């Protein structure tokens, strides 16, 4: 995958062994991404690595390939451990290890919260080569799973280190580091270099090679960014207009709150659009289910909070819509990074209302450019108004009803999706303009 005009490098030229070159080819990876081309040769020389790179840069391959190559040379159980801030990312990383290591029989275990701990202990009993874990759950297993330790570990990867530290895993990380041998290779990947990351780097890396895959807050050239200034009261109408204009594409719609993801998804489905919510409020099973439904193309609109804006590996999102403008400008970069990945083109549209202007201006300052207006003639947008208002009213009533029932039953997210599917069917109809 060529990035930003970088010359394409075949994996073989980086010193990757034939078995793994074949594995990359079977995944459709013909040439190395920038972070891979820069990190892999140093990693194969046995150096510690700090990689400044985001999801979408190919960073998983950048650490997985050298680890698997070392594993082929000296196979052993509990060879490497990757720490990830979120369950979804951990599962994706372990899937990439499995895909790359399929030909060499690599055994991986994902140790994440929200899934059955006993089953995970059984997996550990099978002595996997690679562990991918969230810090809390790894610590649980280190304390409670008999016979499990990281004493023989050769490689430790701290992925999305800035987020690992944001999410209060600091204490857990310390303990995990105390439980791993000093004689190990360490790779630290982070989207941003914060004070805490620098401190972590000093504490656990030795003479690392520093690699930067993208300049600090840039967005890629293949990304078309636009904004639309709109009155707050018509925001839903504009969203429906944009989604209808973009029908046939895959979209991620970002909202500020978990509740908004549910309400919007319900409203859009009431209008016949194939939307599905994902947020931190949902159970782990529901989150994975929603993600799989989106990946499989059953839904083409994913409504999410910033929890979903980083880490998740969703291969082809055509459009990112900022339904709510992020108050933290860096979240904008992470959100729009969900599209225009790996050389593809993508569109990002921000719907800015009168209360969000200050945050939007901060974003323009951060990315260093003024964005063009997204053309949406108001008279056309407002043709949706009656249907959108009615769909929203029905959705609010439904959420109140289901919320009440759920409280009595003690469920989490169940009910709403099923209710909608039963009531409206999984329709892919576009909402008709009046
Ligand atoms: P990551 O940044 O590791 O989450 O990877 C983002 C996406 O890029 C994943 O879907 C990978 O399968 C894909 N990918 C990683 N490396 C390559 C490559 N060298 N060529 C093409 N696609 C790649």
Tab-separated table of C-alpha atoms and ligand atoms in Angstrom:
chain	number	residue	atom	x	y	z
A	1	UNK	CA	0.000	0.000	0.000
A	2	UNK	CA	1.593	3.181	-1.166
A	3	UNK	CA	1.209	6.084	1.218
A	4	UNK	CA	1.838	9.734	0.578
A	5	UNK	CA	3.953	9.065	-2.482
A	6	UNK	CA	6.318	6.727	-0.620
A	7	UNK	CA	8.057	4.196	-2.769
A	8	UNK	CA	6.514	0.744	-2.476
A	9	UNK	CA	8.810	-1.787	-0.829
A	10	UNK	CA	8.249	-5.505	-1.228
A	11	UNK	CA	8.370	-7.377	2.097
A	12	UNK	CA	11.177	-9.621	0.831
A	13	UNK	CA	13.482	-6.590	0.531
A	14	UNK	CA	12.921	-5.794	4.202
A	15	UNK	CA	14.360	-9.160	5.228
A	16	UNK	CA	11.023	-10.892	5.762
A	17	UNK	CA	11.259	-14.681	5.318
A	18	UNK	CA	9.521	-16.473	2.428
A	19	UNK	CA	6.819	-18.050	4.592
A	20	UNK	CA	5.699	-14.653	5.880
A	21	UNK	CA	6.027	-12.953	2.489
A	22	UNK	CA	3.597	-15.590	1.238
A	23	UNK	CA	1.297	-14.950	4.207
A	24	UNK	CA	1.272	-11.223	3.407
A	25	UNK	CA	0.491	-11.969	-0.237
A	26	UNK	CA	-2.380	-14.203	0.754
A	27	UNK	CA	-3.828	-11.248	2.718
A	28	UNK	CA	-3.459	-9.075	-0.377
A	29	UNK	CA	-0.528	-7.134	1.097
A	30	UNK	CA	1.713	-6.723	-1.942
A	31	UNK	CA	4.072	-4.087	-0.613
A	32	UNK	CA	4.846	-2.771	2.857
A	33	UNK	CA	3.156	0.323	4.269
A	34	UNK	CA	5.402	3.182	5.384
A	35	UNK	CA	5.475	2.156	9.046
A	36	UNK	CA	6.136	-1.467	8.053
A	37	UNK	CA	8.939	-0.510	5.624
A	38	UNK	CA	10.639	1.547	8.329
A	39	UNK	CA	10.032	-0.600	11.401
A	40	UNK	CA	10.513	-4.156	10.149
A	41	UNK	CA	14.260	-3.992	9.254
A	42	UNK	CA	15.124	-2.511	12.697
A	43	UNK	CA	12.864	-4.983	14.462
A	44	UNK	CA	14.486	-7.889	12.627
A	45	UNK	CA	17.869	-6.604	13.872
A	46	UNK	CA	16.569	-7.017	17.416
A	47	UNK	CA	16.011	-3.336	18.246
A	48	UNK	CA	13.287	-1.924	20.473
A	49	UNK	CA	10.888	0.267	18.498
A	50	UNK	CA	8.757	3.339	19.162
A	51	UNK	CA	6.299	3.825	16.340
A	52	UNK	CA	4.187	6.927	16.003
A	53	UNK	CA	1.380	5.641	13.863
A	54	UNK	CA	-2.354	5.393	13.826
A	55	UNK	CA	-4.718	2.572	13.131
A	56	UNK	CA	-4.967	2.286	9.381
A	57	UNK	CA	-1.218	2.724	8.865
A	58	UNK	CA	-0.556	-1.008	8.914
A	59	UNK	CA	1.093	-0.852	12.350
A	60	UNK	CA	-0.206	-4.278	13.387
A	61	UNK	CA	1.776	-5.860	10.561
A	62	UNK	CA	4.783	-3.728	11.551
A	63	UNK	CA	5.032	-5.534	14.894
A	64	UNK	CA	3.381	-8.863	14.042
A	65	UNK	CA	5.700	-9.759	11.139
A	66	UNK	CA	9.008	-9.451	13.078
A	67	UNK	CA	7.505	-11.257	16.077
A	68	UNK	CA	6.297	-14.151	13.914
A	69	UNK	CA	9.664	-14.320	12.144
A	70	UNK	CA	11.437	-14.603	15.499
A	71	UNK	CA	8.882	-17.215	16.595
A	72	UNK	CA	9.640	-19.341	13.514
A	73	UNK	CA	13.342	-19.299	14.505
A	74	UNK	CA	12.726	-20.224	18.147
A	75	UNK	CA	9.186	-21.498	18.741
A	76	UNK	CA	7.901	-21.472	22.330
A	77	UNK	CA	4.702	-20.873	24.263
A	78	UNK	CA	3.978	-17.370	25.635
A	79	UNK	CA	6.448	-15.882	23.186
A	80	UNK	CA	4.842	-12.455	22.809
A	81	UNK	CA	2.210	-10.370	24.495
A	82	UNK	CA	0.431	-7.392	22.929
A	83	UNK	CA	-1.414	-4.988	25.219
A	84	UNK	CA	-4.300	-3.074	23.733
A	85	UNK	CA	-6.617	-0.470	25.285
A	86	UNK	CA	-9.845	-1.923	23.904
A	87	UNK	CA	-11.378	-5.338	23.528
A	88	UNK	CA	-12.261	-4.827	19.870
A	89	UNK	CA	-8.729	-3.806	18.960
A	90	UNK	CA	-7.291	-6.774	20.891
A	91	UNK	CA	-9.528	-9.153	18.983
A	92	UNK	CA	-8.574	-7.570	15.663
A	93	UNK	CA	-4.872	-7.805	16.462
A	94	UNK	CA	-5.164	-11.466	17.387
A	95	UNK	CA	-7.046	-12.095	14.136
A	96	UNK	CA	-4.193	-10.485	12.186
A	97	UNK	CA	-1.630	-12.633	14.013
A	98	UNK	CA	-3.691	-15.707	13.203
A	99	UNK	CA	-4.050	-14.730	9.542
A	100	UNK	CA	-0.334	-13.986	9.141
A	101	UNK	CA	0.676	-17.046	11.145
A	102	UNK	CA	-1.816	-19.494	9.611
A	103	UNK	CA	0.871	-21.274	7.569
A	104	UNK	CA	3.146	-21.771	10.589
A	105	UNK	CA	0.442	-22.982	12.972
A	106	UNK	CA	0.621	-20.042	15.339
A	107	UNK	CA	-1.638	-20.235	18.411
A	108	UNK	CA	-3.098	-16.952	19.695
A	109	UNK	CA	-5.272	-16.119	22.665
A	110	UNK	CA	-7.196	-12.896	23.178
A	111	UNK	CA	-7.627	-12.086	26.874
A	112	UNK	CA	-10.229	-9.360	27.082
A	113	UNK	CA	-12.855	-8.274	29.528
A	114	UNK	CA	-16.507	-8.970	28.845
A	115	UNK	CA	-15.817	-12.495	27.580
A	116	UNK	CA	-15.755	-15.695	29.609
A	117	UNK	CA	-12.701	-15.860	31.893
A	118	UNK	CA	-12.884	-19.619	32.414
A	119	UNK	CA	-12.785	-20.213	28.677
A	120	UNK	CA	-9.783	-17.927	28.464
A	121	UNK	CA	-8.035	-19.933	31.220
A	122	UNK	CA	-8.637	-23.069	29.163
A	123	UNK	CA	-7.065	-21.328	26.153
A	124	UNK	CA	-4.067	-20.421	28.301
A	125	UNK	CA	-3.798	-24.098	29.270
A	126	UNK	CA	-3.166	-24.813	25.579
A	127	UNK	CA	-0.042	-22.693	25.858
A	128	UNK	CA	-0.521	-20.212	22.986
A	129	UNK	CA	2.451	-18.477	21.351
A	130	UNK	CA	0.880	-15.041	21.227
A	131	UNK	CA	-1.304	-13.281	23.787
A	132	UNK	CA	-3.275	-10.174	22.946
A	133	UNK	CA	-4.819	-8.641	26.021
A	134	UNK	CA	-6.387	-5.671	27.666
A	135	UNK	CA	-4.303	-4.843	30.783
A	136	UNK	CA	-7.009	-5.462	33.385
A	137	UNK	CA	-7.909	-8.913	32.142
A	138	UNK	CA	-4.260	-9.913	31.716
A	139	UNK	CA	-3.620	-8.991	35.352
A	140	UNK	CA	-6.665	-11.026	36.434
A	141	UNK	CA	-5.207	-14.066	34.710
A	142	UNK	CA	-1.732	-13.457	36.093
A	143	UNK	CA	-3.215	-13.470	39.598
A	144	UNK	CA	-5.845	-16.199	39.215
A	145	UNK	CA	-4.961	-18.637	36.439
A	146	UNK	CA	-2.859	-21.440	37.837
A	147	UNK	CA	0.457	-22.059	36.106
A	148	UNK	CA	0.202	-18.942	33.911
A	149	UNK	CA	3.059	-16.472	33.895
A	150	UNK	CA	4.949	-14.215	31.525
A	151	UNK	CA	8.370	-15.349	32.780
A	152	UNK	CA	9.450	-16.697	29.383
A	153	UNK	CA	8.106	-13.775	27.376
A	154	UNK	CA	10.417	-12.551	24.571
A	155	UNK	CA	8.366	-9.690	23.079
A	156	UNK	CA	6.073	-7.126	24.661
A	157	UNK	CA	4.016	-4.732	22.511
A	158	UNK	CA	2.238	-1.714	23.956
A	159	UNK	CA	-0.250	-0.753	21.288
A	160	UNK	CA	-2.006	2.608	21.265
A	161	UNK	CA	0.090	3.496	24.306
A	162	UNK	CA	-1.451	6.961	24.575
A	163	UNK	CA	-4.842	5.376	25.048
A	164	UNK	CA	-3.521	2.679	27.374
A	165	UNK	CA	-2.374	5.510	29.615
A	166	UNK	CA	-5.505	7.619	29.149
A	167	UNK	CA	-7.726	4.852	30.246
A	168	UNK	CA	-6.109	4.545	33.631
A	169	UNK	CA	-4.241	1.379	32.983
A	170	UNK	CA	-1.078	2.899	34.459
A	171	UNK	CA	-1.079	0.801	37.602
A	172	UNK	CA	-1.956	-2.352	35.729
A	173	UNK	CA	0.841	-1.630	33.244
A	174	UNK	CA	3.371	-1.248	36.049
A	175	UNK	CA	2.388	-4.578	37.478
A	176	UNK	CA	2.484	-6.281	34.103
A	177	UNK	CA	5.952	-4.834	33.443
A	178	UNK	CA	7.094	-6.190	36.809
A	179	UNK	CA	5.888	-9.606	35.721
A	180	UNK	CA	7.806	-9.692	32.433
A	181	UNK	CA	11.519	-10.474	32.086
A	182	UNK	CA	13.893	-7.538	31.594
A	183	UNK	CA	15.541	-9.394	28.746
A	184	UNK	CA	12.852	-8.868	26.202
A	185	UNK	CA	12.199	-6.775	23.101
A	186	UNK	CA	9.619	-4.028	23.514
A	187	UNK	CA	7.637	-2.249	20.819
A	188	UNK	CA	5.613	0.792	21.743
A	189	UNK	CA	3.091	2.203	19.285
A	190	UNK	CA	1.162	5.382	19.848
A	191	UNK	CA	-0.810	7.844	17.741
A	192	UNK	CA	0.563	10.764	19.746
A	193	UNK	CA	3.651	11.310	21.879
A	194	UNK	CA	2.332	12.552	25.195
A	195	UNK	CA	4.252	13.169	28.428
A	196	UNK	CA	2.955	9.930	29.883
A	197	UNK	CA	3.968	7.962	26.790
A	198	UNK	CA	7.473	9.428	26.996
A	199	UNK	CA	7.659	8.367	30.639
A	200	UNK	CA	6.494	4.870	29.768
A	201	UNK	CA	9.035	4.731	26.979
A	202	UNK	CA	11.876	5.616	29.363
A	203	UNK	CA	10.665	3.004	31.836
A	204	UNK	CA	10.469	0.071	29.502
A	205	UNK	CA	12.402	0.499	26.253
A	206	UNK	CA	16.145	0.165	25.653
A	207	UNK	CA	17.813	2.348	23.005
A	208	UNK	CA	14.713	2.315	20.869
A	209	UNK	CA	14.593	3.298	17.214
A	210	UNK	CA	11.944	5.957	16.698
A	211	UNK	CA	9.740	5.756	13.644
A	212	UNK	CA	7.079	8.200	12.578
A	213	UNK	CA	4.574	7.146	9.938
A	214	UNK	CA	2.689	10.377	9.568
A	215	UNK	CA	3.336	13.971	10.476
A	216	UNK	CA	1.685	15.018	13.668
A	217	UNK	CA	-1.876	16.044	12.928
A	218	UNK	CA	-2.108	15.712	9.201
A	219	UNK	CA	-4.995	14.198	7.331
A	220	UNK	CA	-4.246	12.293	4.119
A	221	UNK	CA	-4.520	13.846	0.643
A	222	UNK	CA	-7.090	11.337	-0.567
A	223	UNK	CA	-9.527	12.592	2.097
A	224	UNK	CA	-12.086	15.153	0.928
A	225	UNK	CA	-13.171	17.192	3.961
A	226	UNK	CA	-16.220	19.444	3.978
A	227	UNK	CA	-18.419	21.160	6.510
A	228	UNK	CA	-21.957	22.482	6.530
A	229	UNK	CA	-23.134	25.218	8.848
A	230	UNK	CA	-26.696	24.375	9.895
A	231	UNK	CA	-29.317	25.436	12.443
A	232	UNK	CA	-29.377	23.003	15.403
A	233	UNK	CA	-33.107	22.330	14.980
A	234	UNK	CA	-32.583	20.852	11.482
A	235	UNK	CA	-29.557	18.717	12.240
A	236	UNK	CA	-31.366	15.390	11.881
A	237	UNK	CA	-32.844	16.525	8.612
A	238	UNK	CA	-29.395	17.392	7.245
A	239	UNK	CA	-28.060	14.056	8.403
A	240	UNK	CA	-30.802	12.200	6.569
A	241	UNK	CA	-30.177	14.339	3.486
A	242	UNK	CA	-26.440	13.570	3.477
A	243	UNK	CA	-26.997	9.858	4.086
A	244	UNK	CA	-29.532	9.718	1.293
A	245	UNK	CA	-27.142	11.495	-1.059
A	246	UNK	CA	-24.473	8.976	-0.029
A	247	UNK	CA	-26.688	5.898	-0.205
A	248	UNK	CA	-24.748	2.934	-1.507
A	249	UNK	CA	-21.686	4.046	0.493
A	250	UNK	CA	-20.581	2.858	3.906
A	251	UNK	CA	-20.711	5.599	6.511
A	252	UNK	CA	-19.724	6.160	10.103
A	253	UNK	CA	-21.738	8.803	11.924
A	254	UNK	CA	-20.153	10.188	15.080
A	255	UNK	CA	-22.189	11.450	18.010
A	256	UNK	CA	-21.114	12.788	21.379
A	257	UNK	CA	-23.131	10.467	23.613
A	258	UNK	CA	-24.050	6.790	23.767
A	259	UNK	CA	-27.744	7.689	24.048
A	260	UNK	CA	-27.556	9.656	20.823
A	261	UNK	CA	-26.187	6.605	18.954
A	262	UNK	CA	-29.274	4.599	19.924
A	263	UNK	CA	-31.749	7.330	19.163
A	264	UNK	CA	-30.228	8.173	15.780
A	265	UNK	CA	-29.953	4.525	14.751
A	266	UNK	CA	-33.599	3.963	15.654
A	267	UNK	CA	-34.688	7.077	13.826
A	268	UNK	CA	-32.751	6.222	10.673
A	269	UNK	CA	-34.075	2.677	10.702
A	270	UNK	CA	-37.566	4.033	11.042
A	271	UNK	CA	-36.822	5.890	7.831
A	272	UNK	CA	-35.708	2.689	6.120
A	273	UNK	CA	-31.952	3.289	6.369
A	274	UNK	CA	-29.712	0.415	7.429
A	275	UNK	CA	-28.127	1.996	10.518
A	276	UNK	CA	-26.676	0.262	13.563
A	277	UNK	CA	-25.337	1.815	16.803
A	278	UNK	CA	-22.096	0.942	18.577
A	279	UNK	CA	-21.067	2.531	21.863
A	280	UNK	CA	-19.371	1.847	25.153
A	281	UNK	CA	-22.782	1.424	26.780
A	282	UNK	CA	-23.486	-1.796	24.870
A	283	UNK	CA	-22.493	-5.223	26.129
A	284	UNK	CA	-19.357	-6.698	24.574
A	285	UNK	CA	-21.377	-9.267	22.634
A	286	UNK	CA	-23.644	-6.577	21.186
A	287	UNK	CA	-20.663	-4.420	20.199
A	288	UNK	CA	-18.968	-7.257	18.350
A	289	UNK	CA	-22.306	-8.232	16.790
A	290	UNK	CA	-22.871	-4.680	15.547
A	291	UNK	CA	-19.349	-4.471	14.185
A	292	UNK	CA	-19.686	-7.786	12.375
A	293	UNK	CA	-23.039	-6.764	10.927
A	294	UNK	CA	-21.409	-3.603	9.589
A	295	UNK	CA	-18.340	-5.436	8.285
A	296	UNK	CA	-20.549	-7.985	6.555
A	297	UNK	CA	-22.457	-5.186	4.809
A	298	UNK	CA	-25.807	-5.970	6.453
A	299	UNK	CA	-25.782	-2.424	7.779
A	300	UNK	CA	-24.054	0.339	5.880
A	301	UNK	CA	-24.322	3.099	8.473
A	302	UNK	CA	-22.503	2.725	11.793
A	303	UNK	CA	-23.533	5.242	14.429
A	304	UNK	CA	-20.827	5.554	17.026
A	305	UNK	CA	-19.182	7.564	19.770
A	306	UNK	CA	-15.465	8.285	19.922
A	307	UNK	CA	-14.966	4.890	21.566
A	308	UNK	CA	-15.327	3.537	18.044
A	309	UNK	CA	-13.270	6.216	16.355
A	310	UNK	CA	-9.939	4.619	17.088
A	311	UNK	CA	-8.683	1.138	17.104
A	312	UNK	CA	-11.462	-0.538	15.210
A	313	UNK	CA	-10.354	-2.110	11.967
A	314	UNK	CA	-13.181	-1.403	9.569
A	315	UNK	CA	-11.682	-1.850	6.134
A	316	UNK	CA	-13.792	0.302	3.853
A	317	UNK	CA	-15.634	3.299	5.172
A	318	UNK	CA	-16.455	5.711	2.378
A	319	UNK	CA	-17.886	8.543	4.434
A	320	UNK	CA	-17.373	9.899	7.946
A	321	UNK	CA	-20.077	12.244	9.193
A	322	UNK	CA	-19.538	14.354	12.266
A	323	UNK	CA	-23.109	14.647	13.506
A	324	UNK	CA	-21.710	16.205	16.672
A	325	UNK	CA	-18.527	18.231	16.370
A	326	UNK	CA	-15.886	16.873	18.756
A	327	UNK	CA	-14.913	19.252	21.547
A	328	UNK	CA	-11.378	17.865	21.429
A	329	UNK	CA	-9.920	18.631	17.992
A	330	UNK	CA	-7.650	15.589	18.050
A	331	UNK	CA	-10.758	13.399	18.085
A	332	UNK	CA	-11.585	14.908	14.695
A	333	UNK	CA	-8.320	13.549	13.267
A	334	UNK	CA	-9.038	10.122	14.709
A	335	UNK	CA	-12.618	10.138	13.437
A	336	UNK	CA	-11.810	11.131	9.864
A	337	UNK	CA	-8.945	8.634	9.928
A	338	UNK	CA	-11.646	5.977	9.554
A	339	UNK	CA	-11.903	6.838	5.871
A	340	UNK	CA	-9.412	7.404	3.021
A	341	UNK	CA	-7.225	4.617	4.371
A	342	UNK	CA	-4.522	2.666	2.590
A	343	UNK	CA	-4.489	4.971	-0.447
A	344	UNK	CA	-8.260	4.909	-0.994
A	345	UNK	CA	-10.345	8.057	-1.253
A	346	UNK	CA	-12.916	9.119	1.322
A	347	UNK	CA	-15.206	11.936	2.361
A	348	UNK	CA	-15.635	13.579	5.759
A	349	UNK	CA	-18.576	15.905	6.346
A	350	UNK	CA	-19.017	17.929	9.525
A	351	UNK	CA	-22.459	19.236	10.435
A	352	UNK	CA	-21.762	22.354	12.484
A	353	UNK	CA	-24.520	24.137	14.373
A	354	UNK	CA	-24.472	27.542	16.040
A	355	UNK	CA	-23.322	26.068	19.373
A	356	UNK	CA	-20.440	24.110	17.877
A	357	UNK	CA	-18.757	26.792	15.827
A	358	UNK	CA	-15.928	27.397	18.312
A	359	UNK	CA	-14.950	23.709	18.303
A	360	UNK	CA	-15.109	23.595	14.520
A	361	UNK	CA	-12.795	26.615	14.247
A	362	UNK	CA	-10.335	24.874	16.569
A	363	UNK	CA	-10.352	21.890	14.223
A	364	UNK	CA	-9.584	24.065	11.197
A	365	UNK	CA	-6.729	25.569	13.164
A	366	UNK	CA	-5.336	22.144	14.052
A	367	UNK	CA	-5.448	20.782	10.512
A	368	UNK	CA	-4.201	24.107	9.172
A	369	UNK	CA	-6.796	24.605	6.468
A	370	UNK	CA	-10.201	26.124	5.770
A	371	UNK	CA	-12.599	23.488	4.505
A	372	UNK	CA	-15.077	23.942	1.672
A	373	UNK	CA	-18.832	23.997	2.195
A	374	UNK	CA	-20.827	20.808	1.582
A	375	UNK	CA	-23.553	21.784	-0.901
A	376	UNK	CA	-27.015	21.031	0.529
A	377	UNK	CA	-29.835	23.309	-0.667
A	378	UNK	CA	-32.020	23.975	2.376
A	379	UNK	CA	-35.309	23.667	0.461
A	380	UNK	CA	-34.303	20.134	-0.589
A	381	UNK	CA	-33.148	19.204	2.905
A	382	UNK	CA	-36.402	20.382	4.474
A	383	UNK	CA	-38.419	18.095	2.234
A	384	UNK	CA	-37.474	15.419	4.778
A	385	UNK	CA	-38.620	17.433	7.773
A	386	UNK	CA	-42.046	15.900	8.429
A	387	UNK	CA	-40.871	12.312	8.065
A	388	UNK	CA	-37.768	12.907	10.164
A	389	UNK	CA	-39.763	14.592	12.934
A	390	UNK	CA	-42.234	11.719	13.011
A	391	UNK	CA	-39.479	9.063	12.949
A	392	UNK	CA	-37.752	10.805	15.836
A	393	UNK	CA	-40.954	11.002	17.853
A	394	UNK	CA	-41.594	7.269	17.381
A	395	UNK	CA	-37.989	6.487	18.354
A	396	UNK	CA	-38.092	8.564	21.530
A	397	UNK	CA	-41.339	6.867	22.590
A	398	UNK	CA	-39.832	3.466	21.850
A	399	UNK	CA	-36.674	4.174	23.837
A	400	UNK	CA	-38.776	5.314	26.802
A	401	UNK	CA	-40.907	2.179	26.619
A	402	UNK	CA	-38.033	-0.236	26.147
A	403	UNK	CA	-35.964	1.600	28.758
A	404	UNK	CA	-38.744	1.078	31.291
A	405	UNK	CA	-39.126	-2.599	30.452
A	406	UNK	CA	-35.372	-3.127	30.477
A	407	UNK	CA	-35.033	-1.566	33.890
A	408	UNK	CA	-37.621	-4.005	35.184
A	409	UNK	CA	-35.904	-6.937	33.458
A	410	UNK	CA	-32.370	-5.725	34.262
A	411	UNK	CA	-31.168	-6.129	30.634
A	412	UNK	CA	-28.724	-3.937	28.809
A	413	UNK	CA	-29.151	-3.159	25.118
A	414	UNK	CA	-31.396	-6.037	24.123
A	415	UNK	CA	-34.794	-5.396	22.749
A	416	UNK	CA	-34.501	-2.306	20.639
A	417	UNK	CA	-32.800	-3.839	17.633
A	418	UNK	CA	-35.025	-6.870	17.738
A	419	UNK	CA	-38.091	-4.722	18.097
A	420	UNK	CA	-37.161	-2.655	15.073
A	421	UNK	CA	-36.287	-5.614	12.932
A	422	UNK	CA	-39.634	-7.198	13.718
A	423	UNK	CA	-41.552	-4.013	13.173
A	424	UNK	CA	-39.888	-2.704	10.039
A	425	UNK	CA	-37.901	-5.588	8.591
A	426	UNK	CA	-34.315	-5.058	7.463
A	427	UNK	CA	-35.151	-2.663	4.713
A	428	UNK	CA	-32.611	-0.905	2.528
A	429	UNK	CA	-35.149	1.546	1.119
A	430	UNK	CA	-34.129	5.145	0.852
A	431	UNK	CA	-36.516	7.513	2.615
A	432	UNK	CA	-38.674	9.237	0.031
A	433	UNK	CA	-38.678	12.995	-0.228
A	434	UNK	CA	-42.119	14.484	0.126
B	1	LIG	P1	-3.662	-1.483	11.054
B	1	LIG	O1	-3.151	-0.073	10.962
B	1	LIG	O2	-2.621	-2.433	11.484
B	1	LIG	O3	-4.915	-1.558	11.881
B	1	LIG	O4	-4.070	-1.943	9.557
B	1	LIG	C1	-5.070	-1.314	8.839
B	1	LIG	C2	-5.538	-2.129	7.644
B	1	LIG	O5	-4.542	-2.156	6.625
B	1	LIG	C3	-5.845	-3.582	7.966
B	1	LIG	O6	-7.094	-3.894	7.365
B	1	LIG	C4	-4.750	-4.371	7.316
B	1	LIG	O7	-5.206	-5.631	6.860
B	1	LIG	C5	-4.341	-3.488	6.159
B	1	LIG	N1	-2.908	-3.614	5.823
B	1	LIG	C6	-1.881	-3.680	6.693
B	1	LIG	N2	-0.707	-3.764	6.033
B	1	LIG	C7	-1.003	-3.735	4.717
B	1	LIG	C8	-0.201	-3.759	3.527
B	1	LIG	N3	1.120	-3.845	3.573
B	1	LIG	N4	-0.836	-3.709	2.344
B	1	LIG	C9	-2.191	-3.612	2.300
B	1	LIG	N5	-2.999	-3.572	3.376
B	1	LIG	C10	-2.419	-3.632	4.581
